[in-house]
Amino acid sequence: MTTDLEHLRSDLLASIDAASGLDALEALRVHALGKQGAITGLLKTLGGMSPEERQEQGPRIHGLREAVTAALTERKASLERLALDARLASETLDMTLPVDAVPAGSVHPVSQVMDELAEIFADLGFAVATGPEIEDDWHNFTALNIPETHPARAMHDTFYFPETEGDARKMLLRTHTSPVQIRTMLAAGGDKPIRIIAPGRTYRSDSDATHTPMFHQVEGLVIDKGITLGHLKWTLETFLKAFFERDDIVLRLRPSYFPFTEPSAEVDVGFSVVNGKRVIGGSEGWMEVLGSGMVHRKVIEAGGYDPDQWQGFAFGCGIDRLAMLKYGMDDLRAFFDGDLRWLRHYGFSALDVPTLSGGVGA
Ligand code: DAH
């Protein structure tokens, strides 16, 4: 009897310990403690025993029942814990958004090109400067050697604001990024060298396949002592080679006129025709890409510098046009339509950050 009890006890405890799940455990409980259970059966035998026998067997059988009950409770708790852990592991909510699960937006080609410009010019020691899009007449024109009566004003198709009482300034939407030259010089205080580019929005009342009322320019300005046209040419060549990622970029500087530079040059880049398409590089034909020149004495003066000591060069360039040339888009108006299909096609991944080491292209 004693050994039977011992067997039963070790069998039951081993099975309980090995129970693979809550259902199996419940079956074991019924098997041991249910109405027809083994231990229940043993308890029933107590009634038929002699007092002495009962006194001996009673504690054993009750002890067995308690041990098995305790083992069942403990195993049940650990199985429930395991089940909960498994559920927690399978039902996790990932609160971080994996990038590829988010409907992808894209970086507009204009923004991409602006980032590329900043990267290329940062490598040459240029900082990025900014100025207001709502400008006054003096910064946009007068300080740039375009006085009131100058015919260049008419060429700019300027959007003027209605005059406000008590403000003598004539306000307008800046027609180019050149006023940032003036603002940067005035902020620098007339006694230190400057190397900046100023990318941003510009406005003119004009609209066709290659002109939109809002467009983008980048201005470049270098002020220092002993600056020559050679510095200008080298800088533009280095910039355009890096931007178009080609070494066979050929520049042609054509004498031109801008009120704020003297001498002035328009810069053409050579192109070749590949499969009927114009590709930058080579010199089968020429495309105008930017205006430039040595900063006019009057402009240096307006910026608070002494033109007998300080010289400089400047350039201005349409960013939208650069983007069109580099990435093969032919209608400028589509840039600003906000058409998702266009944006998906021509846009860039947010992670495609231009770096000189990784390539400033796509
Ligand atoms: N501001 C000129 C324009 O909008 C472009 C330009 C030409 C800027 C020559 C310059 C420059 O800084 O030197 O047409």
Coordinates of C-alpha atoms and ligand atoms in Angstrom, one line a residue, residues 176 178 181 204 217 219 258 260-261 291-293 314-316, ligand 1:
H176 CA 16.2 87.3 -58.0
S178 CA 20.9 88.9 -55.7
Q181 CA 24.5 89.6 -51.7
R204 CA 8.4 87.3 -61.8
Q217 CA 17.6 80.6 -58.1
E219 CA 23.2 83.1 -55.9
F258 CA 24.4 92.8 -65.6
F260 CA 25.7 94.5 -60.6
T261 CA 28.8 93.1 -62.2
G291 CA 25.0 84.7 -65.2
S292 CA 28.1 85.9 -63.4
G293 CA 30.8 88.6 -63.2
A314 CA 29.1 86.7 -58.1
F315 CA 26.9 84.4 -60.0
G316 CA 23.2 83.6 -60.3
Ligands
DAH1 N1 20.3 88.2 -60.8 C1 20.5 87.8 -62.2 C2 19.1 87.3 -62.7 O1 18.2 87.1 -62.0 C3 21.4 86.6 -62.3 C4 22.8 87.0 -62.0 C5 23.6 87.4 -63.0 C6 23.2 87.0 -60.7 C7 24.9 87.7 -62.7 C8 24.6 87.3 -60.4 C9 25.4 87.7 -61.5 O2 25.1 87.3 -59.1 O3 26.7 88.1 -61.2 O4 19.0 87.3 -63.9

